[in-house]
PDB file of C-alpha atoms in Angstrom:
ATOM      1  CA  UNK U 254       0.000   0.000   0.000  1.00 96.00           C
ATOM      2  CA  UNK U 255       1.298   3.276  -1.024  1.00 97.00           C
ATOM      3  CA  UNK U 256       0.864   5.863   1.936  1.00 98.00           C
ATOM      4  CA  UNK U 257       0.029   9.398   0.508  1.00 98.00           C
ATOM      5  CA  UNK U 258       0.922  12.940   2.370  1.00 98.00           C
ATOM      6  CA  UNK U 259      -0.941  16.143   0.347  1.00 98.00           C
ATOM      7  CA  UNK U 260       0.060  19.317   1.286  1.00 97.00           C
ATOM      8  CA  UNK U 261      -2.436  21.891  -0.460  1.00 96.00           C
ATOM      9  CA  UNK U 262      -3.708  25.320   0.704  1.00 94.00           C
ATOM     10  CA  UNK U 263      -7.029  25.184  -0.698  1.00 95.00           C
ATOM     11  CA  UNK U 264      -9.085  23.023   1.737  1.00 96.00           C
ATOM     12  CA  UNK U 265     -11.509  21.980  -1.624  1.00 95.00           C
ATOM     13  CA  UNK U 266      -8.875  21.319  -4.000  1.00 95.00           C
ATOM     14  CA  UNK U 267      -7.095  19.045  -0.840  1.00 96.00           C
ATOM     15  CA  UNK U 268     -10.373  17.478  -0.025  1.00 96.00           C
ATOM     16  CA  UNK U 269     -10.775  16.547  -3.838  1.00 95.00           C
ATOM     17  CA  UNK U 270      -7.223  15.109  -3.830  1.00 97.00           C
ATOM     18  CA  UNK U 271      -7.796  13.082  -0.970  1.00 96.00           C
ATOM     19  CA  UNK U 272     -11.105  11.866  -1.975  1.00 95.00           C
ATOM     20  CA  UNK U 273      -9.565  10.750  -5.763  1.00 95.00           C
ATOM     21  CA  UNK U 274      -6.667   9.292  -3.903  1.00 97.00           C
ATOM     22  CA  UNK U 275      -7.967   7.327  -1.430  1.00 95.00           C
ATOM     23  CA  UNK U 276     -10.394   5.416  -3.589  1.00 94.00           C
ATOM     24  CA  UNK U 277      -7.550   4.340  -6.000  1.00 96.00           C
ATOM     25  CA  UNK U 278      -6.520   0.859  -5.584  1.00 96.00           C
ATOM     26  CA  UNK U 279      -2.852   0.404  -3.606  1.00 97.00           C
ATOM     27  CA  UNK U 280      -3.140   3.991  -2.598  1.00 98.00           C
ATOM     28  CA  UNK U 281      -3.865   5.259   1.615  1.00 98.00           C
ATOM     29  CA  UNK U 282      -3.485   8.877   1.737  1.00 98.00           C
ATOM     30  CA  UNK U 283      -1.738   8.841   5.687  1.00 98.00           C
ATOM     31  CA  UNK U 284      -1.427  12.823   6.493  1.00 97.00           C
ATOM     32  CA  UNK U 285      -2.745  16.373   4.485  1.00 96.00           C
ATOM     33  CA  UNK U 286      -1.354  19.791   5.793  1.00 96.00           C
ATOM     34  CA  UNK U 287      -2.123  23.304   4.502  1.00 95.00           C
ATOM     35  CA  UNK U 288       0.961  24.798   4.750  1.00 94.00           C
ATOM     36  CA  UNK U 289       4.755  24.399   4.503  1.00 93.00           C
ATOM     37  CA  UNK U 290       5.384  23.574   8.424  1.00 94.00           C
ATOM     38  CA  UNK U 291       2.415  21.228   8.483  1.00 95.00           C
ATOM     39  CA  UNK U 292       3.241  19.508   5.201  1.00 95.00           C
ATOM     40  CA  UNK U 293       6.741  18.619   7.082  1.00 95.00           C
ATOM     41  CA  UNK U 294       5.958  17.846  10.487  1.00 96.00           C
ATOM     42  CA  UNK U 295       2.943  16.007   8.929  1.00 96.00           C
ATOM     43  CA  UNK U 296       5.650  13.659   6.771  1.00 96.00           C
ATOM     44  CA  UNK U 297       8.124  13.533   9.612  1.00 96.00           C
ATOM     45  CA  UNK U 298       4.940  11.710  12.011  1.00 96.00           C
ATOM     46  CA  UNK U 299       3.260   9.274   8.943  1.00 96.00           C
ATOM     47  CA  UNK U 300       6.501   9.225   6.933  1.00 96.00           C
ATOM     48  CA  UNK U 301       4.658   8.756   3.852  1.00 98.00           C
ATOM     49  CA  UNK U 302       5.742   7.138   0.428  1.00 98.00           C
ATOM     50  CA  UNK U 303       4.631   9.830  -1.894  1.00 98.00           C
ATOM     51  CA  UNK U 304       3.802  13.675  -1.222  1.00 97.00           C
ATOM     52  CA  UNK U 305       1.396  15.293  -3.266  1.00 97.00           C
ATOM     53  CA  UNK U 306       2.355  18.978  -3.112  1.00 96.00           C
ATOM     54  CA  UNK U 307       0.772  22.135  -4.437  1.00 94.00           C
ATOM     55  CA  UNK U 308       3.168  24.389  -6.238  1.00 91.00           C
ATOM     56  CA  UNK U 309       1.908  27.713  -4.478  1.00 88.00           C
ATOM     57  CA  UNK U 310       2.403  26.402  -1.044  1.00 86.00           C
ATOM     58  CA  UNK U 311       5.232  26.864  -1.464  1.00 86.00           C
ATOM     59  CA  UNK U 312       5.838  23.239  -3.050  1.00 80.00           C
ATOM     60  CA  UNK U 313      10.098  23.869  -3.921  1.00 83.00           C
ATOM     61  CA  UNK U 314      10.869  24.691  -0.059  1.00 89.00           C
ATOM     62  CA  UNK U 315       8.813  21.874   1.210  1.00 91.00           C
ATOM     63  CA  UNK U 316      10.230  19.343  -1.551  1.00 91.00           C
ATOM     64  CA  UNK U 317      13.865  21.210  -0.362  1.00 91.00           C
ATOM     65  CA  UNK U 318      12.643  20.508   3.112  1.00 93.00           C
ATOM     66  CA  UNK U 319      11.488  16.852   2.502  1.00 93.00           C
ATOM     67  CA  UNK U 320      14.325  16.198   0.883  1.00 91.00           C
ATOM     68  CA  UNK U 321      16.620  16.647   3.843  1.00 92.00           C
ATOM     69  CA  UNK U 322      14.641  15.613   6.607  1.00 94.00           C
ATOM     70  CA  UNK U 323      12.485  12.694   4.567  1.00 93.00           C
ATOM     71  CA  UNK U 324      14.801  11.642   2.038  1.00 92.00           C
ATOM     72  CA  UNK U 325      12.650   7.863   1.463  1.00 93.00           C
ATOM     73  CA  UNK U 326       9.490  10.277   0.585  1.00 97.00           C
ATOM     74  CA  UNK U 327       9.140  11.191  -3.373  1.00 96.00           C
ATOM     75  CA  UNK U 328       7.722  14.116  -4.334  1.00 96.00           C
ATOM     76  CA  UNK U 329       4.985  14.802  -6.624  1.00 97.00           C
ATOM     77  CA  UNK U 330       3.781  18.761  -7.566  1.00 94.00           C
ATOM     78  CA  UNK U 331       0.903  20.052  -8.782  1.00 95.00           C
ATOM     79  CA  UNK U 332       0.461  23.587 -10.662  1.00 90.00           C
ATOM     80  CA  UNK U 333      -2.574  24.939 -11.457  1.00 88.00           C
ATOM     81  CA  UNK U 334      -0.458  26.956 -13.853  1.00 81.00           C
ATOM     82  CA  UNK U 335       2.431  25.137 -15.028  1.00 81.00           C
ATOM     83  CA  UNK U 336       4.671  26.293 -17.646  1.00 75.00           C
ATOM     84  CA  UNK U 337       8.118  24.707 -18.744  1.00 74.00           C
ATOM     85  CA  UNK U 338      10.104  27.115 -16.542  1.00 74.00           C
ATOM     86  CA  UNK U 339       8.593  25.897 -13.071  1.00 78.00           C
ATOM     87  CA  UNK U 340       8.697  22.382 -14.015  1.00 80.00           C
ATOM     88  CA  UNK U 341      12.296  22.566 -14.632  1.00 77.00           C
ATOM     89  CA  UNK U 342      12.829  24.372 -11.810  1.00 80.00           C
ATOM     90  CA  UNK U 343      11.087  21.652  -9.264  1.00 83.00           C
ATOM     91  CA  UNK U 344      12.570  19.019 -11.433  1.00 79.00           C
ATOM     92  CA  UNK U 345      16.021  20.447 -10.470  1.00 79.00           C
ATOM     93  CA  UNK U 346      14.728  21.147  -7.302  1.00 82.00           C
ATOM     94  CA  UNK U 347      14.599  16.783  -5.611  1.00 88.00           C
ATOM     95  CA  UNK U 348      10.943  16.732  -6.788  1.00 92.00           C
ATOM     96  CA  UNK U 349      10.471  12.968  -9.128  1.00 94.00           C
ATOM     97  CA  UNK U 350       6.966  14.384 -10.987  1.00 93.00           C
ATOM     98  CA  UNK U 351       5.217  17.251 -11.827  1.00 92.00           C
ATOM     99  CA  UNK U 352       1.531  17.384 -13.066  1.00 93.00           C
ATOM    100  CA  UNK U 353      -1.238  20.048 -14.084  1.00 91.00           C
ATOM    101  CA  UNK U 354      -3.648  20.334 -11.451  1.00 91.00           C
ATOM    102  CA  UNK U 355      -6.026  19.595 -14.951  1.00 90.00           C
ATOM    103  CA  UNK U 356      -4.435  15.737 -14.876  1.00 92.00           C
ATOM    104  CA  UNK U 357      -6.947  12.947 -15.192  1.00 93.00           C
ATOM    105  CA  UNK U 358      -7.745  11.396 -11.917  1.00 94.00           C
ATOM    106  CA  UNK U 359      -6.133   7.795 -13.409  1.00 94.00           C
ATOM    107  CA  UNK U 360      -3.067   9.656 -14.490  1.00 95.00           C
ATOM    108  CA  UNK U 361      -2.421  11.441 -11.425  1.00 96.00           C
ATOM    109  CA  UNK U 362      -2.664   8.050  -9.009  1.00 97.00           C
ATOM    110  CA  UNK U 363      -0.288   6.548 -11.734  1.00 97.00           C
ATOM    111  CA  UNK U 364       2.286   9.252 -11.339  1.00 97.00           C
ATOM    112  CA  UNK U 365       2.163   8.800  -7.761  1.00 98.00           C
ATOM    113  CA  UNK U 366       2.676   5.363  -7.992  1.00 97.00           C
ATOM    114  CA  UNK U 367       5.516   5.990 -10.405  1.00 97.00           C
ATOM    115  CA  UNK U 368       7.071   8.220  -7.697  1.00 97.00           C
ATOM    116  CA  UNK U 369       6.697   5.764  -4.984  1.00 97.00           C
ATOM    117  CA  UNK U 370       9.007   3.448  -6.967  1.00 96.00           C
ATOM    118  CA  UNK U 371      11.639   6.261  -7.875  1.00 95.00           C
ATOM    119  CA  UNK U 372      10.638   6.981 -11.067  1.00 96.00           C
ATOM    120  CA  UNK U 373       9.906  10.426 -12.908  1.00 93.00           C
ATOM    121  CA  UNK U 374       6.221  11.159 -13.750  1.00 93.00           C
ATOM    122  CA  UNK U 375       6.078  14.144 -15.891  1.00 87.00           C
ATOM    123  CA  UNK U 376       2.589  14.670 -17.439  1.00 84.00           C
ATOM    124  CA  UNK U 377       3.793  14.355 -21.738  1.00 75.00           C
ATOM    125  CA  UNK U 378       2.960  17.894 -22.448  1.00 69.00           C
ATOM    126  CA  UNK U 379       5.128  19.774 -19.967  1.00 69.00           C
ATOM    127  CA  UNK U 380       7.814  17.222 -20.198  1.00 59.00           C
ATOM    128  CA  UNK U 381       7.603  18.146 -24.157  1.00 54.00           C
ATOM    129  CA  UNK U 382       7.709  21.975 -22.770  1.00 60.00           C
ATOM    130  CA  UNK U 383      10.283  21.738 -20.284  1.00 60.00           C
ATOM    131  CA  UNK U 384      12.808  19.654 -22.822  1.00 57.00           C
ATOM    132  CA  UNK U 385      12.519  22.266 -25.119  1.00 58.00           C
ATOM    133  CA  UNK U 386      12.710  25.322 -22.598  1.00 61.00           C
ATOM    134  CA  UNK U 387      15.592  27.362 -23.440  1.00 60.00           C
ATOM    135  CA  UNK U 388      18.982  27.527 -21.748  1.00 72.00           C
ATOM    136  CA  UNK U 389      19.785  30.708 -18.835  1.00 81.00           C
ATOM    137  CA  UNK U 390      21.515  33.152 -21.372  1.00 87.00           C
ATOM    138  CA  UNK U 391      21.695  35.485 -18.516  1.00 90.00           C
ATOM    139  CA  UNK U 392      24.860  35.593 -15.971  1.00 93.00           C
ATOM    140  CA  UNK U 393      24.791  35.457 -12.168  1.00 93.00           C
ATOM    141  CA  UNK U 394      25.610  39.058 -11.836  1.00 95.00           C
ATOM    142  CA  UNK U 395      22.854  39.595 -14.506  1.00 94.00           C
ATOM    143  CA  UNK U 396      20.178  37.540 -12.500  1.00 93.00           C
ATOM    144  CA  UNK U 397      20.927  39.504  -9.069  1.00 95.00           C
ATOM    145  CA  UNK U 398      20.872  42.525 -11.124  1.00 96.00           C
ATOM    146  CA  UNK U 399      17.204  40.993 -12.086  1.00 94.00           C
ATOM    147  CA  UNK U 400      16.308  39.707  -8.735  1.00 94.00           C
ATOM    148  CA  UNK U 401      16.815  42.974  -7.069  1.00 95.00           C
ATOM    149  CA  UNK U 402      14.785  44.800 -10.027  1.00 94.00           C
ATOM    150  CA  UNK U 403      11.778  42.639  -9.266  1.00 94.00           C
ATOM    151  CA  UNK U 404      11.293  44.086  -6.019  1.00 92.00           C
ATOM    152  CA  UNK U 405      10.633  47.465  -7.797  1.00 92.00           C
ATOM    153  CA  UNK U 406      14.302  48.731  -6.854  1.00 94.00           C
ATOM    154  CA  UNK U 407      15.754  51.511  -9.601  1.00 94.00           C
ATOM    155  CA  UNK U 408      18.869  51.770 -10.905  1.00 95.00           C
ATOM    156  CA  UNK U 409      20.890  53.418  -7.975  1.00 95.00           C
ATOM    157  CA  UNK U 410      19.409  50.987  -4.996  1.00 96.00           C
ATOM    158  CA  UNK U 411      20.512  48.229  -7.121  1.00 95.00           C
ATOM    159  CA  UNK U 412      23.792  49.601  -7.242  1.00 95.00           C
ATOM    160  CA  UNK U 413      23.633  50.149  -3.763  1.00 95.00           C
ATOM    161  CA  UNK U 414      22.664  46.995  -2.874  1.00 95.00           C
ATOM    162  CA  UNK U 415      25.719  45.272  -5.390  1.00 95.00           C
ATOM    163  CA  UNK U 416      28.002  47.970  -4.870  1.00 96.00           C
ATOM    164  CA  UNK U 417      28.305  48.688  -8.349  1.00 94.00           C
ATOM    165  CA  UNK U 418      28.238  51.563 -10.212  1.00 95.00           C
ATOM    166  CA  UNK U 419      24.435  53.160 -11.875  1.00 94.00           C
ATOM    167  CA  UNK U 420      26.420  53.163 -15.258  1.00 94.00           C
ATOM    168  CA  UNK U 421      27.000  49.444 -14.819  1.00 95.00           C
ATOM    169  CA  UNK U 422      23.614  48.358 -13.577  1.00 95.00           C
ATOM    170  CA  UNK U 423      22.246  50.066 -16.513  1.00 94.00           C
ATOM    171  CA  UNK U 424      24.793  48.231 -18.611  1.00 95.00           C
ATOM    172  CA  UNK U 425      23.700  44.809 -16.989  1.00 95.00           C
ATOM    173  CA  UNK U 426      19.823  45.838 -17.525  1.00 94.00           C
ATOM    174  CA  UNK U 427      20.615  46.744 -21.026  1.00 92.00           C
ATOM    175  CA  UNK U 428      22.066  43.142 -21.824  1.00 93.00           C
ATOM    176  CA  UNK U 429      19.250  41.546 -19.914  1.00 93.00           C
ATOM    177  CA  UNK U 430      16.344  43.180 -21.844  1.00 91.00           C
ATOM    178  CA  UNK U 431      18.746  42.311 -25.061  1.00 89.00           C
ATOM    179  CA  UNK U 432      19.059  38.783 -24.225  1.00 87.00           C
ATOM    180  CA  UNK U 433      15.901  38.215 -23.209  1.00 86.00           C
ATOM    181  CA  UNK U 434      14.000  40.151 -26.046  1.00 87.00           C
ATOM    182  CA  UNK U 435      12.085  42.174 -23.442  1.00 89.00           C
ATOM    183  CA  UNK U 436      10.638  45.525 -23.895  1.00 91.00           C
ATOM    184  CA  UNK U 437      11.554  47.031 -20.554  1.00 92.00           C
ATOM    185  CA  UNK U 438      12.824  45.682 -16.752  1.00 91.00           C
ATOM    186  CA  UNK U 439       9.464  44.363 -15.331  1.00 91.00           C
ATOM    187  CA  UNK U 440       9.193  42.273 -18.854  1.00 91.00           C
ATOM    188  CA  UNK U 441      12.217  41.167 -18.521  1.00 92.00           C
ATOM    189  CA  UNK U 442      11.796  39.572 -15.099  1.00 92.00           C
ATOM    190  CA  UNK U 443       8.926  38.332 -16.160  1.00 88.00           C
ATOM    191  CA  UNK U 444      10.025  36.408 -19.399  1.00 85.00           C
ATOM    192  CA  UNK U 445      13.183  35.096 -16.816  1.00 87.00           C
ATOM    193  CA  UNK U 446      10.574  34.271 -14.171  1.00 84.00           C
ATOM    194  CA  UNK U 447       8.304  31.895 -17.101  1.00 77.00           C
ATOM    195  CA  UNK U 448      11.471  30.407 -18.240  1.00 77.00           C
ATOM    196  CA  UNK U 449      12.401  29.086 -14.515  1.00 76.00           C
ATOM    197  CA  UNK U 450      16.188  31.463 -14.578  1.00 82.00           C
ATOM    198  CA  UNK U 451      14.551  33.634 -11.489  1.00 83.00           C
TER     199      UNK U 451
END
């Protein structure tokens, strides 16, 4: 019997996992949390096989979490908006499968079982999507350059903050929008955040 944890903030959407879960043959959902601390402490106490877990928990810090302190405990996301960037990003991340919360009921228990026996379960179309996600053409100076602009910070608290000069931040913001064919900052960081390089 595969034991199940699902860590989901939405009470409905859990309750709907739980109830397609449980009545799947092989498959005991053992523990559900709503939020990050829950999902772990929950896993920690049932120590399931497979966690389910909902990419706007946050699902990368719990999988980063599970992965430390529950290393025999797969993990599974959901999206309800996945694009190739995030699924790269919690594929890198110790997550084994990654699914649209959209998945067929059958196709979701078979991913988890996949999980529970170490493999990958990628649903075809973002796997597709993800393979042919492009590379990071930005550097690390260019992505804290990025980072820091996505709070809203201008040129000269970046600068601050990287003790560089304005001339050079605007430099490094002028080869980001370039590389990244955006039409200003804020597109930028949002074409970098879809592609998973934020």
């Amino acid at each position: 019997m595969i034991q199940i944890l699902i860590a989901e903030h939405r009470p409905l959407v859990r309750r709907g996992l739980l109830a397609t879960l449980d009545n799947e043959p092989g498959l005991r959902v053992v523990a559900e949390a709503g939020c990050p601390e829950e999902a772990v402490r929950a896993a920690l106490r049932s120590r399931p096989d497979v966690a389910v877990v909902d990419l706007d928990l946050p699902g990368l810090a719990v999988t980063a979490q599970l992965a430390e302190q529950a290393p025999g405990c797969g993990v599974l996301i959901l999206s309800a908006a996945p694009d190739p960037g995030k699924v790269r990003k919690a594929l890198a991340g110790n997550a084994l499968g990654f699914m649209s919360l959209c998945v067929r009921p059958e196709h979701l228990a078979e991913g988890v079982r996949q999980v529970a026996a170490g493999h990958r379960a990628v649903e075809a179309g973002l796997a597709a999507a993800a393979l042919q996600c492009a590379a990071n053409p930005l550097t690390r100076r260019e992505l804290d350059v990025l980072r820091i602009a996505a709070g809203g910070a201008r040129s000269t608290e970046i600068a601050d903050q990287l003790f560089l000069s304005v001339g050079t931040v605007r430099n490094h913001l002028s080869r980001i929008m370039c590389k990244t064919g955006a039409r200003n900052r804020l597109d930028a960081v949002r074409i970098a955040s879809d592609w998973g390089w934020l």
